[in-house]
Structures are given as C-alpha cells and as structure tokens.
Coordinates of C-alpha atoms in Angstrom, one line a residue:
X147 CA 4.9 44.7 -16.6
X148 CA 7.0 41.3 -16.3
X149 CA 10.0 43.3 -15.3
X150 CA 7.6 44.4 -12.0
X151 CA 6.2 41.4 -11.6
X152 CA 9.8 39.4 -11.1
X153 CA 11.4 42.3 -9.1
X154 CA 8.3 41.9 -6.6
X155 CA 8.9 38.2 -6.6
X156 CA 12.6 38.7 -5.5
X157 CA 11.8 40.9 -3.1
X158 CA 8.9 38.7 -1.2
X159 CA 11.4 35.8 -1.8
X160 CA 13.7 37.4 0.6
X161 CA 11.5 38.4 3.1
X162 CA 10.2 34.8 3.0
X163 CA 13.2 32.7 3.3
X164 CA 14.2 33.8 6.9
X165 CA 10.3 31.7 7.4
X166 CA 11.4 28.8 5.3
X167 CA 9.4 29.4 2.9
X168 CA 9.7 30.8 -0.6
X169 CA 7.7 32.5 -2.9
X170 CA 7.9 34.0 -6.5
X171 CA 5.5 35.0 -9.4
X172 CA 5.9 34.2 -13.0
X173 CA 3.7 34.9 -16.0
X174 CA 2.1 32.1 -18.0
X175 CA 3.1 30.9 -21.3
X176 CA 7.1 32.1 -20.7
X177 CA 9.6 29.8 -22.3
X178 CA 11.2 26.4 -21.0
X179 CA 14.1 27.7 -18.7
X180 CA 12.7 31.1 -18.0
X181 CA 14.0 32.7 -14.5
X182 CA 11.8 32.3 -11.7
X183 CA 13.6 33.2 -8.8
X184 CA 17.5 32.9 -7.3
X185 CA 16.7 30.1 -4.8
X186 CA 20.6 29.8 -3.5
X187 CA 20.7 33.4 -3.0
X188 CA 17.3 33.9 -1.0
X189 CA 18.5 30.9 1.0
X190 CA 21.7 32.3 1.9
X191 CA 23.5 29.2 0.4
X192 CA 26.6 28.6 -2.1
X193 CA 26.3 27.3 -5.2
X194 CA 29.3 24.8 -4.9
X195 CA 27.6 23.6 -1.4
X196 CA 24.0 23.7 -3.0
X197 CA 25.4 21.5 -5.5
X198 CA 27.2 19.3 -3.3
X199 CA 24.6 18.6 -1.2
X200 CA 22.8 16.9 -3.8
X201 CA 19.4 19.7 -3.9
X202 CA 16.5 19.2 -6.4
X203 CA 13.5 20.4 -6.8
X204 CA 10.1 17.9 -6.4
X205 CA 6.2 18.7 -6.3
X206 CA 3.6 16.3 -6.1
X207 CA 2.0 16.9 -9.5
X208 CA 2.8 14.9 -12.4
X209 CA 4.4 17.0 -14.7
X210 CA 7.2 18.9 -12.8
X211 CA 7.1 22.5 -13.9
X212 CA 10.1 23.9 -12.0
X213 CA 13.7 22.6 -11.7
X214 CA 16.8 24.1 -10.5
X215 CA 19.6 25.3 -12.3
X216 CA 22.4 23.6 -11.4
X217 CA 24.6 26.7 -12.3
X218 CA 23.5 29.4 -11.1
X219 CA 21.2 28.3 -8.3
X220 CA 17.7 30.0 -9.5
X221 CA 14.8 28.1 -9.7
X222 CA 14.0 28.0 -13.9
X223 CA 10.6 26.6 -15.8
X224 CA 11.1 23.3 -16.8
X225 CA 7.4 23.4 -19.2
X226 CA 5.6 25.7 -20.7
X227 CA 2.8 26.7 -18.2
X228 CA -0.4 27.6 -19.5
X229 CA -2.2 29.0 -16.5
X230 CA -5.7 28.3 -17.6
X231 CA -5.1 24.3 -18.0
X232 CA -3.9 24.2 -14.5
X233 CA -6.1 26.8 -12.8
X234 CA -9.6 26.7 -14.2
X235 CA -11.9 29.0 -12.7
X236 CA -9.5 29.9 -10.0
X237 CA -8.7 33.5 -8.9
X238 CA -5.2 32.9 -7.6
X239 CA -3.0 30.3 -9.3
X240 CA -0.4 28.9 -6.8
X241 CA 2.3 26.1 -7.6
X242 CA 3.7 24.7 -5.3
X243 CA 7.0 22.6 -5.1
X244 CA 9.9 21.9 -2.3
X245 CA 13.7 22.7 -2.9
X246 CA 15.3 18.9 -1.3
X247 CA 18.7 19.5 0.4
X248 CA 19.7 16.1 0.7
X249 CA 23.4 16.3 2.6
X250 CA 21.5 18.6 4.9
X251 CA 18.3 16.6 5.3
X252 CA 16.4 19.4 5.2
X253 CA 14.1 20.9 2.7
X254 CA 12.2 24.6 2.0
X255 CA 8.4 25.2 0.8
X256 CA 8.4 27.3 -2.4
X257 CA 5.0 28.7 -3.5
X258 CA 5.0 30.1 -7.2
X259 CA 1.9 32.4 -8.2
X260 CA 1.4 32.3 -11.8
X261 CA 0.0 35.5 -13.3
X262 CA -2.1 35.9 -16.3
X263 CA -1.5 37.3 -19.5
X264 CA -4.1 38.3 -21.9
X265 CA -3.7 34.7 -24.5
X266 CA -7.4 34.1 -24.4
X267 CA -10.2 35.8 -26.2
X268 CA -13.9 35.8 -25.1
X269 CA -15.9 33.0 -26.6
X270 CA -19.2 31.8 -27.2
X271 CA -19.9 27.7 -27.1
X272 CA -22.2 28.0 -29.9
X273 CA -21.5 31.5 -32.0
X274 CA -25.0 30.2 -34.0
X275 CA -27.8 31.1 -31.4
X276 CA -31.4 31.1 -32.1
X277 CA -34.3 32.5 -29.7
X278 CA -37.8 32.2 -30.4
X279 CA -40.4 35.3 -29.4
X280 CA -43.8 35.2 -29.4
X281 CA -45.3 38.7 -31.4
X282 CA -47.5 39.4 -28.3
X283 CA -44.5 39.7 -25.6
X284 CA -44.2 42.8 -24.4
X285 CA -41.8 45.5 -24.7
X286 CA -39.3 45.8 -21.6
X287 CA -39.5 41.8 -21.8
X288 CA -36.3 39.9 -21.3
X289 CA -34.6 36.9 -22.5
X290 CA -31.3 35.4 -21.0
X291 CA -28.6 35.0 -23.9
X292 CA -25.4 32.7 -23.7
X293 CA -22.7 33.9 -22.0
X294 CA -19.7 34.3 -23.6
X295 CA -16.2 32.6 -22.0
X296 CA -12.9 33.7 -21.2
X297 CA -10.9 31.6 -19.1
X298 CA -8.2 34.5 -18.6
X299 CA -8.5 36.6 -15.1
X300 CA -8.8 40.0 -13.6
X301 CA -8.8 42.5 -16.3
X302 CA -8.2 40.2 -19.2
X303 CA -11.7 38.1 -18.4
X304 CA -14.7 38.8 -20.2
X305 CA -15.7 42.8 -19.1
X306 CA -18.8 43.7 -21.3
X307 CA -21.4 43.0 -24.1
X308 CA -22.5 44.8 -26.7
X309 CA -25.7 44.1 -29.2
X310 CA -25.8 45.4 -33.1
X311 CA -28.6 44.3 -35.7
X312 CA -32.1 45.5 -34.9
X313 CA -33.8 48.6 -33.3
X314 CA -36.3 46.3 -31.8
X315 CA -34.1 44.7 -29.6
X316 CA -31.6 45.7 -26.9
X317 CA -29.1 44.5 -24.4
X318 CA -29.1 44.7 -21.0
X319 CA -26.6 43.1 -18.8
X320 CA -27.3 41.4 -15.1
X321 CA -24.7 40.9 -12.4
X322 CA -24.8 37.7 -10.9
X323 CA -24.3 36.3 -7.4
X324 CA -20.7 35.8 -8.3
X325 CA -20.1 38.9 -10.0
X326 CA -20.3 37.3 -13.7
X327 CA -22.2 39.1 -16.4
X328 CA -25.3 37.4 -17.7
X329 CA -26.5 39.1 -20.6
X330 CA -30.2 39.4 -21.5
X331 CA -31.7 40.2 -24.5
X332 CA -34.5 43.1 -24.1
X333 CA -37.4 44.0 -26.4
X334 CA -37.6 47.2 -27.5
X335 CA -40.2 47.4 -29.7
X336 CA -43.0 45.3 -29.9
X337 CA -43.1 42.6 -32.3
X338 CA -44.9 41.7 -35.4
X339 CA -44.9 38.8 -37.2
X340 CA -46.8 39.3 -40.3
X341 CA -44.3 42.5 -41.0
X342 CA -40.4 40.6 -40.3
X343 CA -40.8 36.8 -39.2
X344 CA -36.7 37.0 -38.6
X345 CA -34.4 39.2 -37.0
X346 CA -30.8 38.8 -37.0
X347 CA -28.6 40.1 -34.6
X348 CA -24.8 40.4 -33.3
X349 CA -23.3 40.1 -29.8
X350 CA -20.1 40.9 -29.5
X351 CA -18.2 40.2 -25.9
X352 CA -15.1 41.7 -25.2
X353 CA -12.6 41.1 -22.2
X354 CA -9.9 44.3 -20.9
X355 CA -7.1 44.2 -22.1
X356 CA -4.8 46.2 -24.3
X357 CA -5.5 45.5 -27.1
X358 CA -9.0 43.8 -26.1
X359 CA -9.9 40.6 -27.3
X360 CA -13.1 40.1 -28.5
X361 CA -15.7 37.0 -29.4
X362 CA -19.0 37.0 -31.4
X363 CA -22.6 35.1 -31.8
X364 CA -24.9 35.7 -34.6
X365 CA -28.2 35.5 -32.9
X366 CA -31.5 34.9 -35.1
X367 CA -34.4 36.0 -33.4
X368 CA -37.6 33.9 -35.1
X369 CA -41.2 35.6 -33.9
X370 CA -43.8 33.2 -32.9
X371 CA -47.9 33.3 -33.0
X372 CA -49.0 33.7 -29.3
X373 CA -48.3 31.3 -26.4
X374 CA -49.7 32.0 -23.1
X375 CA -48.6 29.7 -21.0
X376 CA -44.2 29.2 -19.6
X377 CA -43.2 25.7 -18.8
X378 CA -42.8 25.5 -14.9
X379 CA -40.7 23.6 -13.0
X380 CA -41.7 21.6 -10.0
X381 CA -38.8 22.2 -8.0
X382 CA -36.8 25.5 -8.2
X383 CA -33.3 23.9 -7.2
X384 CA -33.3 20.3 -7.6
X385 CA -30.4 18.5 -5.2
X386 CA -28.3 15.5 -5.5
X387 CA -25.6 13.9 -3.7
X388 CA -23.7 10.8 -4.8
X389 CA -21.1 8.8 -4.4
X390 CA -17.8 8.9 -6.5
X391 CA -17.8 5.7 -7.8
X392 CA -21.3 5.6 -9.3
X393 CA -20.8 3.7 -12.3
X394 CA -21.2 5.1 -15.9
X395 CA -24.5 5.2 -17.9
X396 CA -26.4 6.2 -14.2
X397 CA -29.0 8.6 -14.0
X398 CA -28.3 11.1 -11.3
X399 CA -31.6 13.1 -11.4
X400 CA -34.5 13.6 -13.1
X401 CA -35.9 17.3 -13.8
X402 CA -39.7 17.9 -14.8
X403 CA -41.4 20.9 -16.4
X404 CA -44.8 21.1 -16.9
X405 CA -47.1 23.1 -19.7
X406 CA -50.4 23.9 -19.3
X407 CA -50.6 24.6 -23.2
X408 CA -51.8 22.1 -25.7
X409 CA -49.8 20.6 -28.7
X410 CA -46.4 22.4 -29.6
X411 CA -47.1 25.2 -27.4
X412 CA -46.7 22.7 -24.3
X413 CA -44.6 20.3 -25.6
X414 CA -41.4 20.9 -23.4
X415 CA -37.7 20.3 -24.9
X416 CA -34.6 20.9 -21.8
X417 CA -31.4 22.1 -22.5
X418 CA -28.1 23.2 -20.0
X419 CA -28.4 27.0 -20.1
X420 CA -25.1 27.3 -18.0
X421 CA -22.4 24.7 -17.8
X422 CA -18.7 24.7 -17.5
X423 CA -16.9 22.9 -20.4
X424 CA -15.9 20.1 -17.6
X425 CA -18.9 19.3 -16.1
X426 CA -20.3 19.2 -20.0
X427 CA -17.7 16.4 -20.5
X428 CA -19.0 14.2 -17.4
X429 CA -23.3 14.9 -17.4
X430 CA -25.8 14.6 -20.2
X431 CA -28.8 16.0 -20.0
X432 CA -32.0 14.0 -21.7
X433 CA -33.5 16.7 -23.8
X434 CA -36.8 15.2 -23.8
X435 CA -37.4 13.5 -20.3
X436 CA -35.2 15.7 -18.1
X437 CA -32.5 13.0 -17.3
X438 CA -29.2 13.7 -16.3
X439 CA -26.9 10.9 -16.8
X440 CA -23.1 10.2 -16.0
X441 CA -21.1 10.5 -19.4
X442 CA -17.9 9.5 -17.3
X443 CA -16.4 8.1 -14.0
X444 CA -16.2 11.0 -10.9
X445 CA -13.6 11.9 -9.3
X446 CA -14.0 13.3 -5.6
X447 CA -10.3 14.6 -5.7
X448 CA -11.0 16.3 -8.8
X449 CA -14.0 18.0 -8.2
X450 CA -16.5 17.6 -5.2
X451 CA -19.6 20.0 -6.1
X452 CA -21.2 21.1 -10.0
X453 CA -23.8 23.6 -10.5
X454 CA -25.7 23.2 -13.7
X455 CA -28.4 25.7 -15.1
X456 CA -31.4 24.1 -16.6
X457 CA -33.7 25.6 -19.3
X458 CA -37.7 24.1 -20.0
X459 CA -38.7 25.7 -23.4
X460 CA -42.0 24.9 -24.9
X461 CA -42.7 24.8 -28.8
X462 CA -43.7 28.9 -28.4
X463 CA -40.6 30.0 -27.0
X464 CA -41.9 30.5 -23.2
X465 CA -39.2 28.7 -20.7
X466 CA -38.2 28.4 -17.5
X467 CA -34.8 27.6 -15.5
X468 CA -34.2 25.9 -13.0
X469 CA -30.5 24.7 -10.9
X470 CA -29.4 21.5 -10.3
X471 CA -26.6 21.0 -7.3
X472 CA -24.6 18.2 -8.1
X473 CA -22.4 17.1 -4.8
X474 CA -19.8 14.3 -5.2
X475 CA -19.2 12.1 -1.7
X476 CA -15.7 10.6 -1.1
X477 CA -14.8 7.2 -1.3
X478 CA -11.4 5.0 0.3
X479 CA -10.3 4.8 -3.4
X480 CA -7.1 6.2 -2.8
X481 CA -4.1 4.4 -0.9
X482 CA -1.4 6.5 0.9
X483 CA 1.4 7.2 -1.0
X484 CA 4.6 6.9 0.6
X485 CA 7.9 8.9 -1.4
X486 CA 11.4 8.4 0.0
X487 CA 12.8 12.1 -0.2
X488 CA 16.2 11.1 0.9
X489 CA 17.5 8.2 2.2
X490 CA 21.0 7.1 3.4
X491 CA 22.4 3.1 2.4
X492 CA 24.9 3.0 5.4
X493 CA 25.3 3.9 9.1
X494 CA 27.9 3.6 11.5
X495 CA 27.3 0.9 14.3
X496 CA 28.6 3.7 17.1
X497 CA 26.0 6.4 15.7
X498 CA 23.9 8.1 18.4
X499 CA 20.6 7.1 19.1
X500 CA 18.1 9.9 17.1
X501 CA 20.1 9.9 14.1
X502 CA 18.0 10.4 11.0
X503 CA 18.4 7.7 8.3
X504 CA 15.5 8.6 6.1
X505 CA 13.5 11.6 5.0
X506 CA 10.0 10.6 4.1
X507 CA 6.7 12.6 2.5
X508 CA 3.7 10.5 2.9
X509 CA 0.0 12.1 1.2
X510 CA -3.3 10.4 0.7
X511 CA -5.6 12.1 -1.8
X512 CA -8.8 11.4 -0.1
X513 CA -10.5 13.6 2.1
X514 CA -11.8 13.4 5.5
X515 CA -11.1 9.9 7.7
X516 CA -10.1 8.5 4.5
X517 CA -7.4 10.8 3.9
X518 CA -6.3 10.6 7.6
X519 CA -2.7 8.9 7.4
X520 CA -1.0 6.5 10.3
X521 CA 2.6 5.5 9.7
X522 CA 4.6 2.8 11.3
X523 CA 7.7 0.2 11.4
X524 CA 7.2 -3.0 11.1
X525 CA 9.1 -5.7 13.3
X526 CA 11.3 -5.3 16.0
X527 CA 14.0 -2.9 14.7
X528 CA 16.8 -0.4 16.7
X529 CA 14.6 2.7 14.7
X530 CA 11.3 4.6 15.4
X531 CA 9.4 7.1 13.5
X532 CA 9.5 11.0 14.2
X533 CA 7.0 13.6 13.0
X534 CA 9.1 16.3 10.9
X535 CA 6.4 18.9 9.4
X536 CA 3.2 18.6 7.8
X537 CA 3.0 15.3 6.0
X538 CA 7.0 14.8 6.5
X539 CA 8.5 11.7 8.5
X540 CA 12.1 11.0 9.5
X541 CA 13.2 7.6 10.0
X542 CA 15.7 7.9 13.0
X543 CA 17.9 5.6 15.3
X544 CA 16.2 4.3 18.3
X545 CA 19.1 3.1 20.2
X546 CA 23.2 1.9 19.2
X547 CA 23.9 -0.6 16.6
X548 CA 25.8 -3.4 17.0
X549 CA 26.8 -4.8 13.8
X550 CA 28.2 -8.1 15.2
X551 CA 24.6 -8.8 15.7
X552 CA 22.6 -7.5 12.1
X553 CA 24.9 -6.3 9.6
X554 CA 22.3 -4.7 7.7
X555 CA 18.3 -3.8 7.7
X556 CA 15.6 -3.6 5.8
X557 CA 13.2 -1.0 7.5
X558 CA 9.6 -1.2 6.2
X559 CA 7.3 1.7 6.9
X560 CA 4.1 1.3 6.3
X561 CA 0.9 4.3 5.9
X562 CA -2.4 3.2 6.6
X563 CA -5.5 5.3 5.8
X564 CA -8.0 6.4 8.7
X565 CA -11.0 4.5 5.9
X566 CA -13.1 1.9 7.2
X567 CA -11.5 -1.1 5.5
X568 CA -8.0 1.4 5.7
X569 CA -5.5 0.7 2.4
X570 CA -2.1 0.7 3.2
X571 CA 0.8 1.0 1.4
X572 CA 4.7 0.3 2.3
X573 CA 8.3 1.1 1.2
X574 CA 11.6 -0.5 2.0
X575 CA 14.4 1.2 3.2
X576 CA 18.0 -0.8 2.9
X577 CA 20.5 0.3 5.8
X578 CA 23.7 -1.9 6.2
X579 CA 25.7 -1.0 9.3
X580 CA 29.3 -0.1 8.9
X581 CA 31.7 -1.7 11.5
X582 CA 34.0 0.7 14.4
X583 CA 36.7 -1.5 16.0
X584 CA 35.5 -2.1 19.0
X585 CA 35.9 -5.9 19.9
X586 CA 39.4 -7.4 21.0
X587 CA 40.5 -10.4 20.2
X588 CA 40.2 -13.7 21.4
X589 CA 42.3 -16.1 22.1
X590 CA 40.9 -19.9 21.5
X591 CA 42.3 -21.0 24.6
X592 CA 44.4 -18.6 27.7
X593 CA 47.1 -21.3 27.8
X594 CA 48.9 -23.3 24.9
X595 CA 50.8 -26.0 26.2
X596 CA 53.3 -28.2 23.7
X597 CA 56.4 -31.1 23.9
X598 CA 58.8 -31.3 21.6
X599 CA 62.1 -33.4 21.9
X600 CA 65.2 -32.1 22.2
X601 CA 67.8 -31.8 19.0
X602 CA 64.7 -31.2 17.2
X603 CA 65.4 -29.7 13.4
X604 CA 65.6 -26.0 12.6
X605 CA 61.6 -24.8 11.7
X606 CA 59.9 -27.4 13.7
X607 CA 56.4 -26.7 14.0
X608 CA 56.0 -26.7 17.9
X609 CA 51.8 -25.7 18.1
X610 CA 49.7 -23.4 16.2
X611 CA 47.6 -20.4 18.0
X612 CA 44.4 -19.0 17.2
X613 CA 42.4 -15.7 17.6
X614 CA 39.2 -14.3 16.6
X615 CA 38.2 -10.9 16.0
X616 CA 34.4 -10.1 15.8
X617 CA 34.8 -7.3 14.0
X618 CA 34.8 -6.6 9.8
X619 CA 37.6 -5.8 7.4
X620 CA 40.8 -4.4 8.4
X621 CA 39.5 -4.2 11.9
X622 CA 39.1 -8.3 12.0
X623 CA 42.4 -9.0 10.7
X624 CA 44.6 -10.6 13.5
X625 CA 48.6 -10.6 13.8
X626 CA 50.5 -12.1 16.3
X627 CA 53.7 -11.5 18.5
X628 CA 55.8 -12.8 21.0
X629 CA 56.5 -10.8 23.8
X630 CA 60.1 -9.6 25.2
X631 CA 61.8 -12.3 26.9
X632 CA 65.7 -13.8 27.5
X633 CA 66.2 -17.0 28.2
X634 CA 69.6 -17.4 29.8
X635 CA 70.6 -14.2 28.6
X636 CA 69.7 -14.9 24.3
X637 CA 66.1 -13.2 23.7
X638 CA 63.4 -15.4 23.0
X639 CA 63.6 -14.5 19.7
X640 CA 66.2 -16.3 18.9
X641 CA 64.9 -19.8 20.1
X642 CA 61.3 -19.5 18.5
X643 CA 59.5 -17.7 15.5
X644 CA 56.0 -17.1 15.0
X645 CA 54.5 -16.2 11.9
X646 CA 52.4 -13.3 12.2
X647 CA 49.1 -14.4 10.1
X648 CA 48.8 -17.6 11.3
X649 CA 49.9 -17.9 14.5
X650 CA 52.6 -20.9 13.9
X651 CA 55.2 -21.4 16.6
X652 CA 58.4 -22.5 15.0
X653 CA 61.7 -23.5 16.6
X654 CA 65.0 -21.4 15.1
X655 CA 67.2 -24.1 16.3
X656 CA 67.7 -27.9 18.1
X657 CA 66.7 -27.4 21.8
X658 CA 68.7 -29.3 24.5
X659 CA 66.5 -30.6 27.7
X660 CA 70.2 -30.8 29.7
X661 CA 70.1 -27.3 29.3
X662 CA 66.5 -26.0 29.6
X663 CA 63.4 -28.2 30.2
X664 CA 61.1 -25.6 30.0
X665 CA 60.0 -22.4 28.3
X666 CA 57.2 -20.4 29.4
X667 CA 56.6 -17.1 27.7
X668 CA 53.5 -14.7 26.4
X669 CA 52.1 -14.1 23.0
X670 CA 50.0 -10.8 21.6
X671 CA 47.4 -10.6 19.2
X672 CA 46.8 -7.5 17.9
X673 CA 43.5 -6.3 15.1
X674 CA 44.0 -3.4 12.4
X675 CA 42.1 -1.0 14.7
X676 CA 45.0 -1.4 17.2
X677 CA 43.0 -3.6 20.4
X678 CA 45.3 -6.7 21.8
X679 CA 44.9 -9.8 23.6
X680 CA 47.4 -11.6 25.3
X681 CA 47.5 -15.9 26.2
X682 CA 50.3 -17.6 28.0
X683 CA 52.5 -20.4 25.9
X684 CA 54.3 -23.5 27.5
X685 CA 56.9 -25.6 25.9
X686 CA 57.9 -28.6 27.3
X687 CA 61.3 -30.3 25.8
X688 CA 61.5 -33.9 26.4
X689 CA 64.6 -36.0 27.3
X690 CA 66.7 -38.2 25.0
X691 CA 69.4 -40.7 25.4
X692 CA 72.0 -38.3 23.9
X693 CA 74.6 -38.3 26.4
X694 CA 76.9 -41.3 27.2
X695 CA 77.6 -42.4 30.9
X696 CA 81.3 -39.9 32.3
X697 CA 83.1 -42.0 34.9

C-alpha cells in the first residue's frame, strides 16, 4: 500500500511542477530521512546547480518536518510525523513547506498530504461506566453511552459497537449529524429491582482495519426505585461568544436544569457528555451549579469555535442534554512577522533600476482586519517594494546608485497590521554598493606653473602635482605621466622625471636659462579602470650671473 501511495505522489508531482507547485503523499510514523518525493527531478533542475544555488527547504511551523537532501535532490523527513498530533479531527492532513532557490530568487510551493496508518486503537475516556435505570422504564427505552475514540481516519476510525453481558439490555447505534456513531444503550427487558439490583456489561468498539483494533468499557447498570420526573433544561442550545483574551478562572456560561421531583430524585448533578480531549483541557464544568469556567488562556489562532455536550442527571437516573456553542472572537495579539528568505549584502552602483535585492515572506496570524498586512520602506532610499505572490515581497532598486554618494544602506521594511491600534514589526536589510570606474580624475589645478634657477642640481624637486579620483580601490588609484615632447631635438624625458605615485616633478640635470627660458609641456593622470585627465605644466628657469662679459 506505501509502494502505491509514493508512486501516485511522483506522478502528481510531475504534473504539478509545470504549475509551480508540488505535491507528494507520505504515510505517518515513517522514519527520520524517509523519501518523500525527487524535488530536483520534478523541477527539471540539476543537482550540482540545485546545490549551488544555495536551495533549502522552510515552512512556517516550528518544527521543520521536511528537508532536502543535499545529494540526491529528493525532499526527505527530517521528524517523525505522527499524523494525529498535527491533524486532530481533520479529514485531510496537508503540510505545507517551500523549496528556497536562493541564486535564482525564486521559490516553489510543495503541499505534502500525510496518510494514515492504522497506529491508534478505539478508546474510551473512562473504560469504568456506570448508568443508573429506574425498574419502571420501559422496554424499547434508550440511554446514550460514551463514545469510544479513535483519532486515526477513514477506515482505520472507529466503525462499530458491539454490547455483551445481559439479555436485558441491547445496543443500538445512532448516526449523527456528522456521520459519528453515538451508541445507546436499549432495554430489552423490563427491569426489576428486587430480583438483580446490578447488571454488568461490556462494550467493545472496534475501528477497520486489518487486523482491527479494538477498545473496551465495562459498564455497570445499577436499577433504581421509580422517578417520574427528567431534569429539563431551560435552554436547548445555550450560546456564548468571547473574546480571546478573557482571563483565566472566568466563567463563560452558566447552564440550569430544573427537577420537578423532591429530594434525591430532583437533585440535579451536570456532567460533559461529549467533549474533545482539547477543549477538556481549556473548560471546566461546575458539576453542581452548571458553571463553565476557563481552565486556560484561548487562543483565536488555535481554535475559534467548541461544541460541548451537556448532561443534567437527577439522583433517579432521568437526564437531559443540552449543547453549549462556545465561539472564540479575535484579538490584535499578534504582530506581523517579517522573514528575510534571501537577501543579497552587495550591489553594483551601475545595476539597473528593478533589480531585486531581497526576497521577503511577511504573515500575521490574526484573522480578519487584524491579520490584514501593509508593508513599507522607511526614509528616503533609491529602493521600493514590489508584490511577488501571496504574502511574498521583493525589495528591488528604484533608480541607479551612485556610490560616491552612500556607500552602503540599511533598508528597513516595516509590516503593519490593518488592527485598530496596528502592531508593527521591522527588519533591517544591509546593502553596501560596490564601485564601477566611472569618474576621471581630477586635477587640483589645469595649470602648474614653477621657477627654478638655472645650473640647478640633478633631482631638484621643481613642483609637485595632484589628482583625485572619486572612485574606490584600484579604480581610485592615480598614476601620472608626462606626455611626448622634444625640446630642441632631446625628448622631454630626458630633462625632467616624474614619479608616478606622487606626482613629483624632478629635474634629470642643471638647466641653462642662455639656452632655454622656458618649458611648457602636458602631464596625464590615469586611474586603474583606465579613464585620464590631462593639465598643462610651466617651468620657468631664471637667470644667473654665470657668464663673464666677451669683448
């Protein structure tokens, strides 16, 4: 049957992916690492490129009951999943997760159905039971008996009752609105208490499947002297509503049952005839005055509506039932919770305007207005917000960066609640802008102008140039040239020097002003990314009294 059930998964999974979505099936209870479904296969992707794109699996829940295999690509267990714990009272149980592809930006839905196996048998919450008849009821009379539990589905629920003990009782079972099985306890024979003041019975309840599981109450009938007169409710559904934050210890409601009988026979003792074990955890029901009180804080988010079953059952055994509708009303409680999915650290200042920085999921538990989320940026920043899918934002570039401006960002995006006093929550998102070459540069001045005097020494500083390059790194670093030139026929290179990192003009040898008075030549700067600048450079050489009077 699991060998079906996973070849069924693999073939919806294909079908699915071309719709983004995946979606397998896995019994319950299978082992830490157990196959699920190939998730690099069904998406078409390679395993070295699935891997290199950095893809994980996430799910809102706490515990994270699927991971991928880095391997192999399929999408493994990561717990032990016990399908009843997650699913109570729930037909279909669905998992959900999403399969992050992080180089990609993107991610896929993956739905995972988990199937029941037959781990559970039928139950009763008390297998001691104890009904009190009066010896005039008459035959064909019937008397609601516990039902049993299995919290197991389909065929491996609860699927029948059987009764052993006594020829003067039988079984009977009812189908309820719901399609449970309520059995009832039926009198066969008429009843007499001076011949057998006790009876003692057996139900047994057993659920489908193969081998069937089975439960069982011992049920002691005790016969009573005649009481004419059931307790009766003065409501026959009693309504509450109430908000989720009503504190501990409250009463919620009170239920009344009256008895027209005197003494024991109209004293009236209550008692929950039909409860799930949750809602037993969170009410308390007064046996003797009918209240219903809060055991423990509610949680709209985990349940919103409980149905409890009410029984009034005076000193001779008569009763009567009643149901109490117990609605829970939603409170702001909850703040929007804001996960970064994935997220780069660096951008290039010439990136296009839309790129997408971020990948966000933002959920707020709450219901209604108050789960209603609006996102935003704050401050004046080059990046807006863009709607992705469902609850899923991308943080994306609003317009070019210019890094010689603001080097680096920190984006905060902030979800507020539609609630009327909203809660809000933020995350921070650090960007720093990487640098392109594209700034020249600068020369401090267009034109140097300098004297030195002639027959100066070899290495004489003559002035000192300056650039400056806007840019970062490599790109920022400035070097400097002279440009081609002769001066009387020698290049310029042999009269001056210029030292390439910091811009020093040096003479190679004595000048003589009776030769030349005056140079005038250009200089380059060029960056690591290859721009240049160019500024003009005058030398004036002035005169000494190094040549004697010729006659």
């Amino acid at each position: 049957r699991r060998q079906r059930a996973l070849l069924w998964a693999v073939l919806l999974a294909a079908w699915e992916a071309a719709w983004g979505q995946l979606r397998y099936s896995v019994p319950e209870e299978m082992p830490k690492g157990s196959f699920v479904g190939d998730v690099a296969k069904d998406l078409g992707l390679q395993l070295p490129a699935l891997r290199d794109r950095g893809a994980r699996v996430v799910s809102e829940v706490r515990t994270q009951y699927f991971s991928l295999h880095g391997k192999t690509g399929h999408l493994v267990t990561a717990e032990r999943i016990d399908r009843e714990q997650l699913c109570e009272s729930v037909q279909q149980c669905v998992l959900r997760c999403e399969l992050i592809v992080e180089g990609e930006m993107k991610f896929y839905e993956i739905e995972v159905e988990i199937t029941d196996i037959n781990d559970n048998a039928p139950s009763f919450k008390e297998i001691e039971l104890e009904e009190r008849i009066s010896e005039v009821t008459a035959p064909g009379s019937r008397f609601p008996l516990a039902e049993a539990h299995d919290p197991d589905s389909g065929r491996n629920s609860l699927q029948s009752y059987e009764l052993s003990g006594d020829e003067h009782f039988s079984l009977a079972v009812q189908a309820g609105p719901g399609g449970d099985q309520r059995p009832e306890l039926v009198l066969a024979k008429a009843l007499d208490r001076e011949e057998a003041a006790f009876h003692e019975l057996v139900l047994r309840a057993s659920d489908g499947g193969d081998p069937a599981l089975t439960g069982t109450a011992r049920i002691r009938v005790t016969v009573l002297d005649a009481n004419d007169n059931a307790p009766v409710f003065s409501q026959s559904e009693y309504t509450v509503r109430v908000p989720e934050d009503l504190p501990v210890g409250s009463v919620l409601i009170t239920v009344m049952a009256t008895d027209a009988d005197e003494g024991l026979n109209g004293h009236v003792k209550y008692s929950l005839k039909k409860i799930t074990e949750k809602a037993s955890n969170i009410f308390h029901l007064d046996s003797e005055n009918g209240e219903i009180t809060l055991l423990r804080s509610l949680d709209f988010e985990e349940g919103n509506n409980y149905e409890l079953e009410v029984r009034a059952r005076d000193g001779g055994g008569l009763f009567d039932t009643t149901k109490v509708a117990i609605f829970v009303t939603d409170i702001n409680d909850n703040a929007p919770l804001i996960s970064v999915r994935s997220a780069l650290s660096e951008v290039s200042e010439d990136a296009p305007s839309g790129t997408v920085v971020a990948l966000l999921h933002v959920q707020d538990s709450d219901s209604g207005a108050n789960g209603e989320v609006r996102c935003s940026l704050d401050g004046d920043v080059p990046f807006r917000l863009q709607s992705s899918h469902g609850s899923y934002y991308s943080v994306v570039t609003a317009r070019e960066l210019d890094r010689e401006q603001v080097s680096e960002y920190n984006v905060t995006v902030r979800a507020a609640d539609g609630g009327l006093r909203p809660l809000q929550s933020s995350a921070v998102l650090a960007l720093r802008v990487l640098d392109v070459n594209d700034n020249a540069p600068v020369f401090a001045q267009e034109r140097y102008s300098a004297r030195v005097a002639e027959n100066n020494a070899a290495g004489a500083l003559v002035l000192t140039v300056l650039a400056r390059d806007a840019d970062w790194g490599q790109n920022a670093r400035v070097r400097y040239r002279l440009s081609e030139g002769r001066v009387r026929g020698a290049p310029l290179s042999a009269l001056f020097a210029i030292d390439r990192e910091k811009g020093e003009i040096r003479t190679l040898g004595p000048l003589d002003f009776e030769d030349k008075s005056k140079y005038i030549f250009g200089l380059e700067a060029r960056d690591g990314g290859g721009l240049v600048s160019h500024c003009k450079v005058q030398i004036d050489v002035m005169d000494e009294n190094d040549n004697a009077p010729e006659i």
